[in-house]
PDB file of C-alpha atoms in Angstrom:
ATOM      1  CA  UNK A 135     -13.500  -9.460  -3.829  1.00  0.00           C
ATOM      2  CA  UNK A 136     -11.268  -6.934  -2.088  1.00  0.00           C
ATOM      3  CA  UNK A 137     -12.903  -4.240  -0.094  1.00  0.00           C
ATOM      4  CA  UNK A 138     -10.248  -2.058   1.389  1.00  0.00           C
ATOM      5  CA  UNK A 139     -10.942   1.702   1.469  1.00  0.00           C
ATOM      6  CA  UNK A 140      -8.831   4.264   0.030  1.00  0.00           C
ATOM      7  CA  UNK A 141      -7.208   4.979   3.307  1.00  0.00           C
ATOM      8  CA  UNK A 142      -6.569   1.414   4.688  1.00  0.00           C
ATOM      9  CA  UNK A 143      -3.309   0.714   2.791  1.00  0.00           C
ATOM     10  CA  UNK A 144      -2.000   4.367   3.444  1.00  0.00           C
ATOM     11  CA  UNK A 145      -2.689   3.923   7.163  1.00  0.00           C
ATOM     12  CA  UNK A 146      -0.897   0.736   7.321  1.00  0.00           C
ATOM     13  CA  UNK A 147       2.154   2.280   5.395  1.00  0.00           C
ATOM     14  CA  UNK A 148       2.192   5.306   7.955  1.00  0.00           C
ATOM     15  CA  UNK A 149       2.092   2.853  10.859  1.00  0.00           C
ATOM     16  CA  UNK A 150       4.700   0.515   9.350  1.00  0.00           C
ATOM     17  CA  UNK A 151       6.779   2.058   6.361  1.00  0.00           C
ATOM     18  CA  UNK A 152       8.512  -1.323   6.153  1.00  0.00           C
ATOM     19  CA  UNK A 153       5.487  -2.710   4.523  1.00  0.00           C
ATOM     20  CA  UNK A 154       6.363  -0.670   1.542  1.00  0.00           C
ATOM     21  CA  UNK A 155       9.757  -2.081   1.537  1.00  0.00           C
ATOM     22  CA  UNK A 156       8.183  -5.639   1.618  1.00  0.00           C
ATOM     23  CA  UNK A 157       5.778  -4.881  -1.265  1.00  0.00           C
ATOM     24  CA  UNK A 158       8.469  -3.334  -3.418  1.00  0.00           C
ATOM     25  CA  UNK A 159      11.233  -5.787  -2.783  1.00  0.00           C
ATOM     26  CA  UNK A 160       9.633  -9.221  -1.936  1.00  0.00           C
ATOM     27  CA  UNK A 161       6.372  -8.875  -4.359  1.00  0.00           C
ATOM     28  CA  UNK A 162       7.622  -6.626  -7.223  1.00  0.00           C
ATOM     29  CA  UNK A 163      11.255  -7.402  -7.238  1.00  0.00           C
ATOM     30  CA  UNK A 164      12.490  -3.852  -7.060  1.00  0.00           C
ATOM     31  CA  UNK A 165      16.104  -3.760  -5.926  1.00  0.00           C
ATOM     32  CA  UNK A 166      16.263  -1.706  -2.617  1.00  0.00           C
ATOM     33  CA  UNK A 167      19.383   0.056  -1.332  1.00  0.00           C
ATOM     34  CA  UNK A 168      20.981  -1.033   2.041  1.00  0.00           C
ATOM     35  CA  UNK A 169      19.070   1.221   4.226  1.00  0.00           C
ATOM     36  CA  UNK A 170      18.837   1.845   7.995  1.00  0.00           C
ATOM     37  CA  UNK A 171      15.605   3.848   8.217  1.00  0.00           C
ATOM     38  CA  UNK A 172      12.425   4.505   6.277  1.00  0.00           C
ATOM     39  CA  UNK A 173      10.956   7.961   6.710  1.00  0.00           C
ATOM     40  CA  UNK A 174       7.545   9.450   5.834  1.00  0.00           C
ATOM     41  CA  UNK A 175       7.991  12.745   3.755  1.00  0.00           C
ATOM     42  CA  UNK A 176       5.822  15.771   2.997  1.00  0.00           C
ATOM     43  CA  UNK A 177       3.485  14.728   0.223  1.00  0.00           C
ATOM     44  CA  UNK A 178       2.623  18.167  -0.923  1.00  0.00           C
ATOM     45  CA  UNK A 179       4.350  18.988  -4.220  1.00  0.00           C
ATOM     46  CA  UNK A 180       2.767  22.377  -4.769  1.00  0.00           C
ATOM     47  CA  UNK A 181       5.759  24.487  -3.566  1.00  0.00           C
ATOM     48  CA  UNK A 182       7.418  24.474  -7.001  1.00  0.00           C
ATOM     49  CA  UNK A 183       4.240  24.451  -8.960  1.00  0.00           C
ATOM     50  CA  UNK A 184       1.176  26.828  -9.547  1.00  0.00           C
ATOM     51  CA  UNK A 185      -1.321  24.030  -9.328  1.00  0.00           C
ATOM     52  CA  UNK A 186      -1.749  21.961  -6.261  1.00  0.00           C
ATOM     53  CA  UNK A 187      -0.329  18.432  -6.311  1.00  0.00           C
ATOM     54  CA  UNK A 188      -0.517  16.135  -3.437  1.00  0.00           C
ATOM     55  CA  UNK A 189       0.365  12.510  -3.578  1.00  0.00           C
ATOM     56  CA  UNK A 190      -1.271  10.044  -1.268  1.00  0.00           C
ATOM     57  CA  UNK A 191       1.903   8.994   0.652  1.00  0.00           C
ATOM     58  CA  UNK A 192       5.610   9.500   0.080  1.00  0.00           C
ATOM     59  CA  UNK A 193       8.691   8.218   2.027  1.00  0.00           C
ATOM     60  CA  UNK A 194      12.298   7.762   1.700  1.00  0.00           C
ATOM     61  CA  UNK A 195      14.711   5.024   2.451  1.00  0.00           C
ATOM     62  CA  UNK A 196      17.748   6.434   4.459  1.00  0.00           C
ATOM     63  CA  UNK A 197      21.339   5.611   5.496  1.00  0.00           C
ATOM     64  CA  UNK A 198      22.661   8.909   6.607  1.00  0.00           C
ATOM     65  CA  UNK A 199      20.938  10.394   3.725  1.00  0.00           C
ATOM     66  CA  UNK A 200      18.090   9.602   1.315  1.00  0.00           C
ATOM     67  CA  UNK A 201      18.826   6.593  -0.861  1.00  0.00           C
ATOM     68  CA  UNK A 202      15.568   5.890  -2.634  1.00  0.00           C
ATOM     69  CA  UNK A 203      12.173   7.697  -2.618  1.00  0.00           C
ATOM     70  CA  UNK A 204       8.811   6.030  -3.036  1.00  0.00           C
ATOM     71  CA  UNK A 205       5.595   7.753  -4.126  1.00  0.00           C
ATOM     72  CA  UNK A 206       2.587   5.607  -2.891  1.00  0.00           C
ATOM     73  CA  UNK A 207      -0.661   5.992  -4.634  1.00  0.00           C
ATOM     74  CA  UNK A 208      -4.061   4.205  -3.992  1.00  0.00           C
ATOM     75  CA  UNK A 209      -6.090   4.067  -7.277  1.00  0.00           C
ATOM     76  CA  UNK A 210      -9.583   2.658  -7.114  1.00  0.00           C
ATOM     77  CA  UNK A 211     -10.747   3.647 -10.640  1.00  0.00           C
ATOM     78  CA  UNK A 212      -9.156   4.318 -14.092  1.00  0.00           C
ATOM     79  CA  UNK A 213      -8.219   7.935 -14.375  1.00  0.00           C
ATOM     80  CA  UNK A 214      -6.311   8.905 -17.570  1.00  0.00           C
ATOM     81  CA  UNK A 215      -5.057  12.305 -15.967  1.00  0.00           C
ATOM     82  CA  UNK A 216      -3.058  10.152 -13.294  1.00  0.00           C
ATOM     83  CA  UNK A 217      -0.131   9.090 -15.441  1.00  0.00           C
ATOM     84  CA  UNK A 218       0.492  12.912 -16.150  1.00  0.00           C
ATOM     85  CA  UNK A 219       0.197  13.897 -12.383  1.00  0.00           C
ATOM     86  CA  UNK A 220       2.304  10.853 -11.224  1.00  0.00           C
ATOM     87  CA  UNK A 221       5.061  12.086 -13.406  1.00  0.00           C
ATOM     88  CA  UNK A 222       4.865  15.528 -11.663  1.00  0.00           C
ATOM     89  CA  UNK A 223       5.062  13.683  -8.153  1.00  0.00           C
ATOM     90  CA  UNK A 224       8.089  11.670  -9.269  1.00  0.00           C
ATOM     91  CA  UNK A 225       9.879  14.698 -10.784  1.00  0.00           C
ATOM     92  CA  UNK A 226       9.328  17.195  -7.924  1.00  0.00           C
ATOM     93  CA  UNK A 227      10.124  14.612  -5.221  1.00  0.00           C
ATOM     94  CA  UNK A 228      13.382  13.500  -7.122  1.00  0.00           C
ATOM     95  CA  UNK A 229      14.126  17.203  -7.150  1.00  0.00           C
ATOM     96  CA  UNK A 230      13.503  17.518  -3.477  1.00  0.00           C
ATOM     97  CA  UNK A 231      15.301  14.533  -2.169  1.00  0.00           C
ATOM     98  CA  UNK A 232      18.187  14.191  -4.782  1.00  0.00           C
ATOM     99  CA  UNK A 233      17.923  10.452  -5.170  1.00  0.00           C
ATOM    100  CA  UNK A 234      16.186   7.829  -7.359  1.00  0.00           C
ATOM    101  CA  UNK A 235      12.543   7.591  -6.994  1.00  0.00           C
ATOM    102  CA  UNK A 236       9.837   4.846  -7.688  1.00  0.00           C
ATOM    103  CA  UNK A 237       6.045   4.922  -8.055  1.00  0.00           C
ATOM    104  CA  UNK A 238       4.068   2.190  -6.214  1.00  0.00           C
ATOM    105  CA  UNK A 239       0.361   2.089  -7.173  1.00  0.00           C
ATOM    106  CA  UNK A 240      -2.190  -0.056  -5.189  1.00  0.00           C
ATOM    107  CA  UNK A 241      -5.362  -1.153  -6.761  1.00  0.00           C
ATOM    108  CA  UNK A 242      -8.342  -3.176  -5.352  1.00  0.00           C
ATOM    109  CA  UNK A 243      -9.573  -4.023  -8.802  1.00  0.00           C
ATOM    110  CA  UNK A 244      -7.606  -6.155 -11.247  1.00  0.00           C
ATOM    111  CA  UNK A 245      -8.923  -4.139 -14.263  1.00  0.00           C
ATOM    112  CA  UNK A 246      -7.653  -0.897 -12.734  1.00  0.00           C
ATOM    113  CA  UNK A 247      -4.416  -2.681 -11.903  1.00  0.00           C
ATOM    114  CA  UNK A 248      -4.005  -3.609 -15.470  1.00  0.00           C
ATOM    115  CA  UNK A 249      -4.558  -0.181 -16.635  1.00  0.00           C
ATOM    116  CA  UNK A 250      -2.119   1.256 -14.094  1.00  0.00           C
ATOM    117  CA  UNK A 251       0.639  -1.305 -15.263  1.00  0.00           C
ATOM    118  CA  UNK A 252       0.693   0.361 -18.685  1.00  0.00           C
ATOM    119  CA  UNK A 253       4.138   1.967 -19.044  1.00  0.00           C
ATOM    120  CA  UNK A 254       3.953   5.701 -19.330  1.00  0.00           C
ATOM    121  CA  UNK A 255       5.518   7.024 -22.534  1.00  0.00           C
ATOM    122  CA  UNK A 256       7.635  10.045 -22.066  1.00  0.00           C
ATOM    123  CA  UNK A 257       9.194  10.330 -25.540  1.00  0.00           C
ATOM    124  CA  UNK A 258      10.800   8.274 -28.201  1.00  0.00           C
ATOM    125  CA  UNK A 259      12.290   5.093 -26.737  1.00  0.00           C
ATOM    126  CA  UNK A 260      11.642   6.530 -23.230  1.00  0.00           C
ATOM    127  CA  UNK A 261       9.019   4.965 -20.956  1.00  0.00           C
ATOM    128  CA  UNK A 262       8.271   4.864 -17.221  1.00  0.00           C
ATOM    129  CA  UNK A 263       7.198   1.427 -15.889  1.00  0.00           C
ATOM    130  CA  UNK A 264       4.757   1.613 -13.033  1.00  0.00           C
ATOM    131  CA  UNK A 265       5.038  -0.771 -10.036  1.00  0.00           C
ATOM    132  CA  UNK A 266       1.528  -1.900  -9.293  1.00  0.00           C
ATOM    133  CA  UNK A 267      -0.018  -4.133  -6.446  1.00  0.00           C
ATOM    134  CA  UNK A 268      -3.386  -5.476  -7.381  1.00  0.00           C
ATOM    135  CA  UNK A 269      -5.510  -8.039  -5.560  1.00  0.00           C
ATOM    136  CA  UNK A 270      -3.567 -10.856  -6.986  1.00  0.00           C
ATOM    137  CA  UNK A 271      -0.299  -9.588  -5.724  1.00  0.00           C
ATOM    138  CA  UNK A 272      -1.384  -9.293  -2.105  1.00  0.00           C
ATOM    139  CA  UNK A 273      -0.396 -12.498  -0.243  1.00  0.00           C
ATOM    140  CA  UNK A 274      -2.875 -14.832   1.130  1.00  0.00           C
ATOM    141  CA  UNK A 275      -1.703 -15.135   4.617  1.00  0.00           C
ATOM    142  CA  UNK A 276      -3.368 -17.809   6.458  1.00  0.00           C
ATOM    143  CA  UNK A 277      -0.344 -19.093   8.624  1.00  0.00           C
ATOM    144  CA  UNK A 278      -0.323 -17.484  11.936  1.00  0.00           C
ATOM    145  CA  UNK A 279       3.290 -17.527  12.203  1.00  0.00           C
ATOM    146  CA  UNK A 280       3.690 -15.668   8.889  1.00  0.00           C
ATOM    147  CA  UNK A 281       0.958 -13.190  10.000  1.00  0.00           C
ATOM    148  CA  UNK A 282       2.924 -12.517  13.268  1.00  0.00           C
ATOM    149  CA  UNK A 283       6.042 -11.682  11.451  1.00  0.00           C
ATOM    150  CA  UNK A 284       4.510  -8.507   9.693  1.00  0.00           C
ATOM    151  CA  UNK A 285       0.971  -7.933  11.174  1.00  0.00           C
ATOM    152  CA  UNK A 286       0.559  -4.877   8.868  1.00  0.00           C
ATOM    153  CA  UNK A 287       0.788  -7.241   5.812  1.00  0.00           C
ATOM    154  CA  UNK A 288      -1.601  -9.652   7.633  1.00  0.00           C
ATOM    155  CA  UNK A 289      -4.120  -6.852   7.815  1.00  0.00           C
ATOM    156  CA  UNK A 290      -3.746  -5.900   4.343  1.00  0.00           C
ATOM    157  CA  UNK A 291      -4.188  -9.629   3.292  1.00  0.00           C
ATOM    158  CA  UNK A 292      -7.403  -9.739   5.415  1.00  0.00           C
ATOM    159  CA  UNK A 293      -8.766  -6.663   3.866  1.00  0.00           C
ATOM    160  CA  UNK A 294      -8.122  -7.786   0.350  1.00  0.00           C
ATOM    161  CA  UNK A 295      -9.039 -11.538   0.826  1.00  0.00           C
ATOM    162  CA  UNK A 296     -11.384 -11.684   3.839  1.00  0.00           C
ATOM    163  CA  UNK A 297     -14.607 -11.683   1.731  1.00  0.00           C
ATOM    164  CA  UNK A 298     -13.396 -14.518  -0.285  1.00  0.00           C
ATOM    165  CA  UNK A 299     -15.092 -17.943   0.214  1.00  0.00           C
ATOM    166  CA  UNK A 300     -12.152 -19.189   2.397  1.00  0.00           C
ATOM    167  CA  UNK A 301     -11.246 -15.785   3.568  1.00  0.00           C
ATOM    168  CA  UNK A 302     -12.054 -16.441   7.289  1.00  0.00           C
ATOM    169  CA  UNK A 303      -8.865 -18.290   7.645  1.00  0.00           C
ATOM    170  CA  UNK A 304      -6.942 -15.190   6.646  1.00  0.00           C
ATOM    171  CA  UNK A 305      -8.995 -13.157   8.993  1.00  0.00           C
ATOM    172  CA  UNK A 306      -8.399 -15.491  11.913  1.00  0.00           C
ATOM    173  CA  UNK A 307      -4.587 -15.731  11.213  1.00  0.00           C
ATOM    174  CA  UNK A 308      -4.481 -11.851  11.242  1.00  0.00           C
ATOM    175  CA  UNK A 309      -6.489 -11.467  14.516  1.00  0.00           C
ATOM    176  CA  UNK A 310      -4.148 -14.113  16.073  1.00  0.00           C
ATOM    177  CA  UNK A 311      -1.119 -11.858  15.017  1.00  0.00           C
ATOM    178  CA  UNK A 312      -2.711  -8.850  16.477  1.00  0.00           C
ATOM    179  CA  UNK A 313      -2.604 -10.304  19.905  1.00  0.00           C
ATOM    180  CA  UNK A 314       1.135  -9.767  19.857  1.00  0.00           C
ATOM    181  CA  UNK A 315       0.591  -5.923  19.480  1.00  0.00           C
ATOM    182  CA  UNK A 316      -0.077  -3.268  22.204  1.00  0.00           C
ATOM    183  CA  UNK A 317      -3.680  -2.560  22.959  1.00  0.00           C
ATOM    184  CA  UNK A 318      -3.931   0.609  20.906  1.00  0.00           C
ATOM    185  CA  UNK A 319      -2.534  -0.864  17.670  1.00  0.00           C
ATOM    186  CA  UNK A 320      -4.392  -4.022  18.204  1.00  0.00           C
ATOM    187  CA  UNK A 321      -7.698  -2.247  18.514  1.00  0.00           C
ATOM    188  CA  UNK A 322      -7.098  -0.025  15.522  1.00  0.00           C
ATOM    189  CA  UNK A 323      -6.000  -2.866  13.307  1.00  0.00           C
ATOM    190  CA  UNK A 324      -9.048  -4.931  14.391  1.00  0.00           C
ATOM    191  CA  UNK A 325     -11.313  -2.063  13.405  1.00  0.00           C
ATOM    192  CA  UNK A 326      -9.619  -1.698  10.103  1.00  0.00           C
ATOM    193  CA  UNK A 327     -10.096  -5.507   9.255  1.00  0.00           C
ATOM    194  CA  UNK A 328     -13.665  -5.370  10.490  1.00  0.00           C
ATOM    195  CA  UNK A 329     -14.469  -2.338   8.358  1.00  0.00           C
ATOM    196  CA  UNK A 330     -13.232  -4.182   5.217  1.00  0.00           C
ATOM    197  CA  UNK A 331     -15.505  -7.176   5.696  1.00  0.00           C
ATOM    198  CA  UNK A 332     -18.867  -7.534   4.194  1.00  0.00           C
ATOM    199  CA  UNK A 333     -22.040  -8.649   6.193  1.00  0.00           C
ATOM    200  CA  UNK A 334     -21.676 -12.238   5.482  1.00  0.00           C
ATOM    201  CA  UNK A 335     -17.840 -12.254   6.340  1.00  0.00           C
ATOM    202  CA  UNK A 336     -18.702 -10.495   9.608  1.00  0.00           C
ATOM    203  CA  UNK A 337     -21.225 -12.900  10.611  1.00  0.00           C
ATOM    204  CA  UNK A 338     -18.895 -15.787   9.821  1.00  0.00           C
ATOM    205  CA  UNK A 339     -16.290 -14.129  11.948  1.00  0.00           C
ATOM    206  CA  UNK A 340     -18.621 -13.628  14.862  1.00  0.00           C
ATOM    207  CA  UNK A 341     -19.766 -17.237  14.630  1.00  0.00           C
ATOM    208  CA  UNK A 342     -16.153 -18.297  14.698  1.00  0.00           C
ATOM    209  CA  UNK A 343     -15.258 -16.231  17.680  1.00  0.00           C
ATOM    210  CA  UNK A 344     -18.326 -17.450  19.626  1.00  0.00           C
ATOM    211  CA  UNK A 345     -17.255 -21.132  19.053  1.00  0.00           C
ATOM    212  CA  UNK A 346     -13.857 -20.404  20.634  1.00  0.00           C
TER     213      UNK A 346
END
């Protein structure tokens, strides 16, 4: 079962916004514009509203100006208020950046992911589809070369699958990929992976590292 915390995917997005592009484009098939930069944006949408609204993370794809905005939310439980607040995020963000926007929801539970995928009805013949990454959509990355190509995706994979019966191979591929990074990022990502593992998975990892 996945065990990543609320903050883990968001921290990976902050460290590597290209991970959002990979999840949207490669996993969910969202057409992305030809961009040259991905920027983290202000996630507080209170300025136009009397009630405080703050998304988990928002970013824009740029090429001399914003081309596409993405609102990223980590959802760990069913919350029937969220489809209403998500619409607020999208509307205010679209007003702010003056470009199309998309909602990306990450869930660490398949039941929550199924709920989140329910299109949001806005009116007659008008619904908003929600782009959702659940546990089954997070790639199983056990190939060291694939892990090295995008270490942040490998960390997400290890966090989602590291506690599975064969999850040690995913964790080991991720740790190998981390060796290509600078010491600060390597240590930070190692701590994220370790924090996502249960006791049995940690013991298996320690035993594997001792044998090497």
